[in-house]
Amino acid sequence: MEEKILEVKDLSVSFDGGVQAVSGVSFDLRRGECFALVGESGCGKSTTARAILRLIRAPGRITGGRILFEDEELLGLSEGEMGKVRGRNIGMIFQNPLDSLNPVYTVGSQVSEGLMVDKMEKAQAWKLAADTFRDVKIPDAEERVRSFPHEISGGMRQRVMIGMMLCRHPKLLIADEPTTALDVTIQAGIIELMNDLRHKYDTAVLMITHDFGIVADMADRVGVMYAGQIVELGDVFTIFDHPLHPYTKLLMKALPVITKKEGRLETIPGTVPDLSKPIQGCRFADRCPDACDRCHQVSPAMTQVTPGHLCACHLVKGGEAHV
Ligand code: SF4
């Protein structure tokens, strides 16, 4: 089994007013692996991803847990030391590339800037930027490096961002809903590109998404998040074929089926609980069709059902308990 490159242990993040956005999240990521965090909007996926790079801005703060990258505690690094980890060792792609690219610089100069931070000569960095554009399948690479962000399409901008991150050969790439703002056909091309490049460079990927299609295309393992906690975790085949947590099962039922000709799409009734108030018992209890009295009083612990498959539900009988 590949070595662990990232270990997130019992991570908690809260915002002003006591909103507990992430509560006791634990998972790990191995070299070259793709781990997907899935769940509804507001369940804490993106906050978890940003916490890894220590990009939580006030009034938010990391209130507990550990984040180990190659056995080094990231929460113990100074801001200067953390700056060397960002981009070089851990890259991040955000949902809207236009927010990440500077409108007054050409895309080529923005890619080469990162390489020059790594002490590369300007001419060499510019050449590598053009090579990178070819790597991410941008046509007319020599021309496109001279384009400004507004002169290229959304799909091309996201390819620029992927190239910008991967040309520095990070060991881990965090992709936060990287295709949400793109058309479906462009999405497919971006996912294919990310898959090709992660295998080529043996880069581990933490994929943040609400789209199970992307999970099926890319992920090796999956963590299902609900209301700031991971409620089920396992390899992608187990989660798709034998989901155990009622929330995961309902998410699967809500997926559109192309062969189903009539009827309405399934939805999950109710809303995510208010995370600014203390929650007693299971966080999913108010929406769960299987909830019983105990569910409203006692929070279920994460337990291992089979090796590598963990679930937090009173109805699922597991073996050893995990944090
Ligand atoms: Fe549903 Fe109870 Fe399981 Fe929570 S612990 S998911 S409420 S059955």
mmCIF file with all atom_site columns, N, CA, C and O in Angstrom, residues 147-175:
data_model
loop_
_atom_site.group_PDB
_atom_site.id
_atom_site.type_symbol
_atom_site.label_atom_id
_atom_site.label_alt_id
_atom_site.label_comp_id
_atom_site.label_asym_id
_atom_site.label_entity_id
_atom_site.label_seq_id
_atom_site.pdbx_PDB_ins_code
_atom_site.Cartn_x
_atom_site.Cartn_y
_atom_site.Cartn_z
_atom_site.occupancy
_atom_site.B_iso_or_equiv
_atom_site.pdbx_formal_charge
_atom_site.auth_seq_id
_atom_site.auth_comp_id
_atom_site.auth_asym_id
_atom_site.auth_atom_id
_atom_site.pdbx_PDB_model_num
ATOM 1   N N  . SER A 1 147 ? -1.946  35.643 -23.895 1.00 0.00 ? 147 SER A N  1
ATOM 2   C CA . SER A 1 147 ? -3.329  36.105 -23.726 1.00 0.00 ? 147 SER A CA 1
ATOM 3   C C  . SER A 1 147 ? -3.569  36.566 -22.290 1.00 0.00 ? 147 SER A C  1
ATOM 4   O O  . SER A 1 147 ? -2.957  36.062 -21.343 1.00 0.00 ? 147 SER A O  1
ATOM 5   N N  . PHE A 1 148 ? -4.505  37.517 -22.158 1.00 0.00 ? 148 PHE A N  1
ATOM 6   C CA . PHE A 1 148 ? -4.974  37.901 -20.836 1.00 0.00 ? 148 PHE A CA 1
ATOM 7   C C  . PHE A 1 148 ? -6.158  36.998 -20.470 1.00 0.00 ? 148 PHE A C  1
ATOM 8   O O  . PHE A 1 148 ? -6.810  36.447 -21.362 1.00 0.00 ? 148 PHE A O  1
ATOM 9   N N  . PRO A 1 149 ? -6.447  36.834 -19.176 1.00 0.00 ? 149 PRO A N  1
ATOM 10  C CA . PRO A 1 149 ? -7.512  35.905 -18.779 1.00 0.00 ? 149 PRO A CA 1
ATOM 11  C C  . PRO A 1 149 ? -8.843  36.136 -19.497 1.00 0.00 ? 149 PRO A C  1
ATOM 12  O O  . PRO A 1 149 ? -9.535  35.183 -19.850 1.00 0.00 ? 149 PRO A O  1
ATOM 13  N N  . HIS A 1 150 ? -9.209  37.419 -19.717 1.00 0.00 ? 150 HIS A N  1
ATOM 14  C CA . HIS A 1 150 ? -10.518 37.671 -20.333 1.00 0.00 ? 150 HIS A CA 1
ATOM 15  C C  . HIS A 1 150 ? -10.541 37.287 -21.810 1.00 0.00 ? 150 HIS A C  1
ATOM 16  O O  . HIS A 1 150 ? -11.609 37.251 -22.422 1.00 0.00 ? 150 HIS A O  1
ATOM 17  N N  . GLU A 1 151 ? -9.381  37.013 -22.398 1.00 0.00 ? 151 GLU A N  1
ATOM 18  C CA . GLU A 1 151 ? -9.337  36.691 -23.830 1.00 0.00 ? 151 GLU A CA 1
ATOM 19  C C  . GLU A 1 151 ? -9.497  35.194 -24.109 1.00 0.00 ? 151 GLU A C  1
ATOM 20  O O  . GLU A 1 151 ? -9.507  34.788 -25.258 1.00 0.00 ? 151 GLU A O  1
ATOM 21  N N  . ILE A 1 152 ? -9.574  34.379 -23.057 1.00 0.00 ? 152 ILE A N  1
ATOM 22  C CA . ILE A 1 152 ? -9.729  32.941 -23.269 1.00 0.00 ? 152 ILE A CA 1
ATOM 23  C C  . ILE A 1 152 ? -10.995 32.442 -22.561 1.00 0.00 ? 152 ILE A C  1
ATOM 24  O O  . ILE A 1 152 ? -11.510 33.107 -21.661 1.00 0.00 ? 152 ILE A O  1
ATOM 25  N N  . SER A 1 153 ? -11.486 31.272 -22.984 1.00 0.00 ? 153 SER A N  1
ATOM 26  C CA . SER A 1 153 ? -12.755 30.754 -22.450 1.00 0.00 ? 153 SER A CA 1
ATOM 27  C C  . SER A 1 153 ? -12.588 30.246 -21.019 1.00 0.00 ? 153 SER A C  1
ATOM 28  O O  . SER A 1 153 ? -11.466 30.043 -20.534 1.00 0.00 ? 153 SER A O  1
ATOM 29  N N  . GLY A 1 154 ? -13.748 29.981 -20.363 1.00 0.00 ? 154 GLY A N  1
ATOM 30  C CA . GLY A 1 154 ? -13.725 29.465 -18.995 1.00 0.00 ? 154 GLY A CA 1
ATOM 31  C C  . GLY A 1 154 ? -12.989 28.133 -18.898 1.00 0.00 ? 154 GLY A C  1
ATOM 32  O O  . GLY A 1 154 ? -12.222 27.897 -17.963 1.00 0.00 ? 154 GLY A O  1
ATOM 33  N N  . GLY A 1 155 ? -13.225 27.265 -19.883 1.00 0.00 ? 155 GLY A N  1
ATOM 34  C CA . GLY A 1 155 ? -12.549 25.961 -19.879 1.00 0.00 ? 155 GLY A CA 1
ATOM 35  C C  . GLY A 1 155 ? -11.041 26.114 -20.011 1.00 0.00 ? 155 GLY A C  1
ATOM 36  O O  . GLY A 1 155 ? -10.261 25.423 -19.350 1.00 0.00 ? 155 GLY A O  1
ATOM 37  N N  . MET A 1 156 ? -10.613 27.049 -20.891 1.00 0.00 ? 156 MET A N  1
ATOM 38  C CA . MET A 1 156 ? -9.169  27.296 -21.077 1.00 0.00 ? 156 MET A CA 1
ATOM 39  C C  . MET A 1 156 ? -8.557  27.876 -19.799 1.00 0.00 ? 156 MET A C  1
ATOM 40  O O  . MET A 1 156 ? -7.444  27.535 -19.425 1.00 0.00 ? 156 MET A O  1
ATOM 41  N N  . ARG A 1 157 ? -9.305  28.766 -19.148 1.00 0.00 ? 157 ARG A N  1
ATOM 42  C CA . ARG A 1 157 ? -8.785  29.354 -17.896 1.00 0.00 ? 157 ARG A CA 1
ATOM 43  C C  . ARG A 1 157 ? -8.564  28.263 -16.859 1.00 0.00 ? 157 ARG A C  1
ATOM 44  O O  . ARG A 1 157 ? -7.556  28.273 -16.143 1.00 0.00 ? 157 ARG A O  1
ATOM 45  N N  . GLN A 1 158 ? -9.511  27.315 -16.785 1.00 0.00 ? 158 GLN A N  1
ATOM 46  C CA . GLN A 1 158 ? -9.330  26.254 -15.795 1.00 0.00 ? 158 GLN A CA 1
ATOM 47  C C  . GLN A 1 158 ? -8.140  25.370 -16.188 1.00 0.00 ? 158 GLN A C  1
ATOM 48  O O  . GLN A 1 158 ? -7.400  24.900 -15.318 1.00 0.00 ? 158 GLN A O  1
ATOM 49  N N  . ARG A 1 159 ? -7.921  25.168 -17.487 1.00 0.00 ? 159 ARG A N  1
ATOM 50  C CA . ARG A 1 159 ? -6.728  24.424 -17.914 1.00 0.00 ? 159 ARG A CA 1
ATOM 51  C C  . ARG A 1 159 ? -5.457  25.177 -17.516 1.00 0.00 ? 159 ARG A C  1
ATOM 52  O O  . ARG A 1 159 ? -4.461  24.585 -17.124 1.00 0.00 ? 159 ARG A O  1
ATOM 53  N N  . VAL A 1 160 ? -5.498  26.508 -17.652 1.00 0.00 ? 160 VAL A N  1
ATOM 54  C CA . VAL A 1 160 ? -4.332  27.319 -17.225 1.00 0.00 ? 160 VAL A CA 1
ATOM 55  C C  . VAL A 1 160 ? -4.072  27.102 -15.741 1.00 0.00 ? 160 VAL A C  1
ATOM 56  O O  . VAL A 1 160 ? -2.926  26.896 -15.307 1.00 0.00 ? 160 VAL A O  1
ATOM 57  N N  . MET A 1 161 ? -5.160  27.117 -14.939 1.00 0.00 ? 161 MET A N  1
ATOM 58  C CA . MET A 1 161 ? -4.984  26.936 -13.489 1.00 0.00 ? 161 MET A CA 1
ATOM 59  C C  . MET A 1 161 ? -4.411  25.556 -13.161 1.00 0.00 ? 161 MET A C  1
ATOM 60  O O  . MET A 1 161 ? -3.536  25.422 -12.298 1.00 0.00 ? 161 MET A O  1
ATOM 61  N N  . ILE A 1 162 ? -4.917  24.536 -13.865 1.00 0.00 ? 162 ILE A N  1
ATOM 62  C CA . ILE A 1 162 ? -4.404  23.176 -13.618 1.00 0.00 ? 162 ILE A CA 1
ATOM 63  C C  . ILE A 1 162 ? -2.919  23.127 -13.988 1.00 0.00 ? 162 ILE A C  1
ATOM 64  O O  . ILE A 1 162 ? -2.091  22.591 -13.246 1.00 0.00 ? 162 ILE A O  1
ATOM 65  N N  . GLY A 1 163 ? -2.591  23.729 -15.136 1.00 0.00 ? 163 GLY A N  1
ATOM 66  C CA . GLY A 1 163 ? -1.187  23.755 -15.555 1.00 0.00 ? 163 GLY A CA 1
ATOM 67  C C  . GLY A 1 163 ? -0.323  24.531 -14.577 1.00 0.00 ? 163 GLY A C  1
ATOM 68  O O  . GLY A 1 163 ? 0.777   24.114 -14.207 1.00 0.00 ? 163 GLY A O  1
ATOM 69  N N  . MET A 1 164 ? -0.853  25.680 -14.111 1.00 0.00 ? 164 MET A N  1
ATOM 70  C CA . MET A 1 164 ? -0.101  26.524 -13.167 1.00 0.00 ? 164 MET A CA 1
ATOM 71  C C  . MET A 1 164 ? 0.236   25.746 -11.897 1.00 0.00 ? 164 MET A C  1
ATOM 72  O O  . MET A 1 164 ? 1.324   25.874 -11.342 1.00 0.00 ? 164 MET A O  1
ATOM 73  N N  . MET A 1 165 ? -0.730  24.933 -11.446 1.00 0.00 ? 165 MET A N  1
ATOM 74  C CA . MET A 1 165 ? -0.497  24.159 -10.227 1.00 0.00 ? 165 MET A CA 1
ATOM 75  C C  . MET A 1 165 ? 0.429   22.974 -10.491 1.00 0.00 ? 165 MET A C  1
ATOM 76  O O  . MET A 1 165 ? 1.362   22.717 -9.734  1.00 0.00 ? 165 MET A O  1
ATOM 77  N N  . LEU A 1 166 ? 0.188   22.262 -11.594 1.00 0.00 ? 166 LEU A N  1
ATOM 78  C CA . LEU A 1 166 ? 0.934   21.013 -11.793 1.00 0.00 ? 166 LEU A CA 1
ATOM 79  C C  . LEU A 1 166 ? 2.356   21.219 -12.321 1.00 0.00 ? 166 LEU A C  1
ATOM 80  O O  . LEU A 1 166 ? 3.205   20.343 -12.166 1.00 0.00 ? 166 LEU A O  1
ATOM 81  N N  . CYS A 1 167 ? 2.653   22.388 -12.927 1.00 0.00 ? 167 CYS A N  1
ATOM 82  C CA . CYS A 1 167 ? 4.005   22.572 -13.478 1.00 0.00 ? 167 CYS A CA 1
ATOM 83  C C  . CYS A 1 167 ? 5.054   22.652 -12.365 1.00 0.00 ? 167 CYS A C  1
ATOM 84  O O  . CYS A 1 167 ? 6.240   22.468 -12.600 1.00 0.00 ? 167 CYS A O  1
ATOM 85  N N  . ARG A 1 168 ? 4.603   22.911 -11.132 1.00 0.00 ? 168 ARG A N  1
ATOM 86  C CA . ARG A 1 168 ? 5.555   22.929 -10.006 1.00 0.00 ? 168 ARG A CA 1
ATOM 87  C C  . ARG A 1 168 ? 5.620   21.563 -9.319  1.00 0.00 ? 168 ARG A C  1
ATOM 88  O O  . ARG A 1 168 ? 6.246   21.398 -8.298  1.00 0.00 ? 168 ARG A O  1
ATOM 89  N N  . HIS A 1 169 ? 4.906   20.606 -9.928  1.00 0.00 ? 169 HIS A N  1
ATOM 90  C CA . HIS A 1 169 ? 4.914   19.217 -9.456  1.00 0.00 ? 169 HIS A CA 1
ATOM 91  C C  . HIS A 1 169 ? 4.614   19.084 -7.959  1.00 0.00 ? 169 HIS A C  1
ATOM 92  O O  . HIS A 1 169 ? 5.404   18.514 -7.201  1.00 0.00 ? 169 HIS A O  1
ATOM 93  N N  . PRO A 1 170 ? 3.454   19.614 -7.528  1.00 0.00 ? 170 PRO A N  1
ATOM 94  C CA . PRO A 1 170 ? 3.087   19.430 -6.110  1.00 0.00 ? 170 PRO A CA 1
ATOM 95  C C  . PRO A 1 170 ? 2.793   17.959 -5.846  1.00 0.00 ? 170 PRO A C  1
ATOM 96  O O  . PRO A 1 170 ? 2.421   17.216 -6.753  1.00 0.00 ? 170 PRO A O  1
ATOM 97  N N  . LYS A 1 171 ? 2.959   17.560 -4.594  1.00 0.00 ? 171 LYS A N  1
ATOM 98  C CA . LYS A 1 171 ? 2.670   16.161 -4.260  1.00 0.00 ? 171 LYS A CA 1
ATOM 99  C C  . LYS A 1 171 ? 1.173   15.967 -4.028  1.00 0.00 ? 171 LYS A C  1
ATOM 100 O O  . LYS A 1 171 ? 0.670   14.869 -4.114  1.00 0.00 ? 171 LYS A O  1
ATOM 101 N N  . LEU A 1 172 ? 0.510   17.076 -3.708  1.00 0.00 ? 172 LEU A N  1
ATOM 102 C CA . LEU A 1 172 ? -0.933  17.011 -3.464  1.00 0.00 ? 172 LEU A CA 1
ATOM 103 C C  . LEU A 1 172 ? -1.616  18.173 -4.175  1.00 0.00 ? 172 LEU A C  1
ATOM 104 O O  . LEU A 1 172 ? -1.145  19.310 -4.105  1.00 0.00 ? 172 LEU A O  1
ATOM 105 N N  . LEU A 1 173 ? -2.690  17.868 -4.870  1.00 0.00 ? 173 LEU A N  1
ATOM 106 C CA . LEU A 1 173 ? -3.490  18.900 -5.523  1.00 0.00 ? 173 LEU A CA 1
ATOM 107 C C  . LEU A 1 173 ? -4.883  18.875 -4.902  1.00 0.00 ? 173 LEU A C  1
ATOM 108 O O  . LEU A 1 173 ? -5.534  17.832 -4.867  1.00 0.00 ? 173 LEU A O  1
ATOM 109 N N  . ILE A 1 174 ? -5.319  20.029 -4.388  1.00 0.00 ? 174 ILE A N  1
ATOM 110 C CA . ILE A 1 174 ? -6.678  20.131 -3.851  1.00 0.00 ? 174 ILE A CA 1
ATOM 111 C C  . ILE A 1 174 ? -7.529  20.817 -4.904  1.00 0.00 ? 174 ILE A C  1
ATOM 112 O O  . ILE A 1 174 ? -7.208  21.928 -5.343  1.00 0.00 ? 174 ILE A O  1
ATOM 113 N N  . ALA A 1 175 ? -8.569  20.144 -5.359  1.00 0.00 ? 175 ALA A N  1
ATOM 114 C CA . ALA A 1 175 ? -9.433  20.701 -6.405  1.00 0.00 ? 175 ALA A CA 1
ATOM 115 C C  . ALA A 1 175 ? -10.814 20.941 -5.807  1.00 0.00 ? 175 ALA A C  1
ATOM 116 O O  . ALA A 1 175 ? -11.525 19.986 -5.470  1.00 0.00 ? 175 ALA A O  1
#
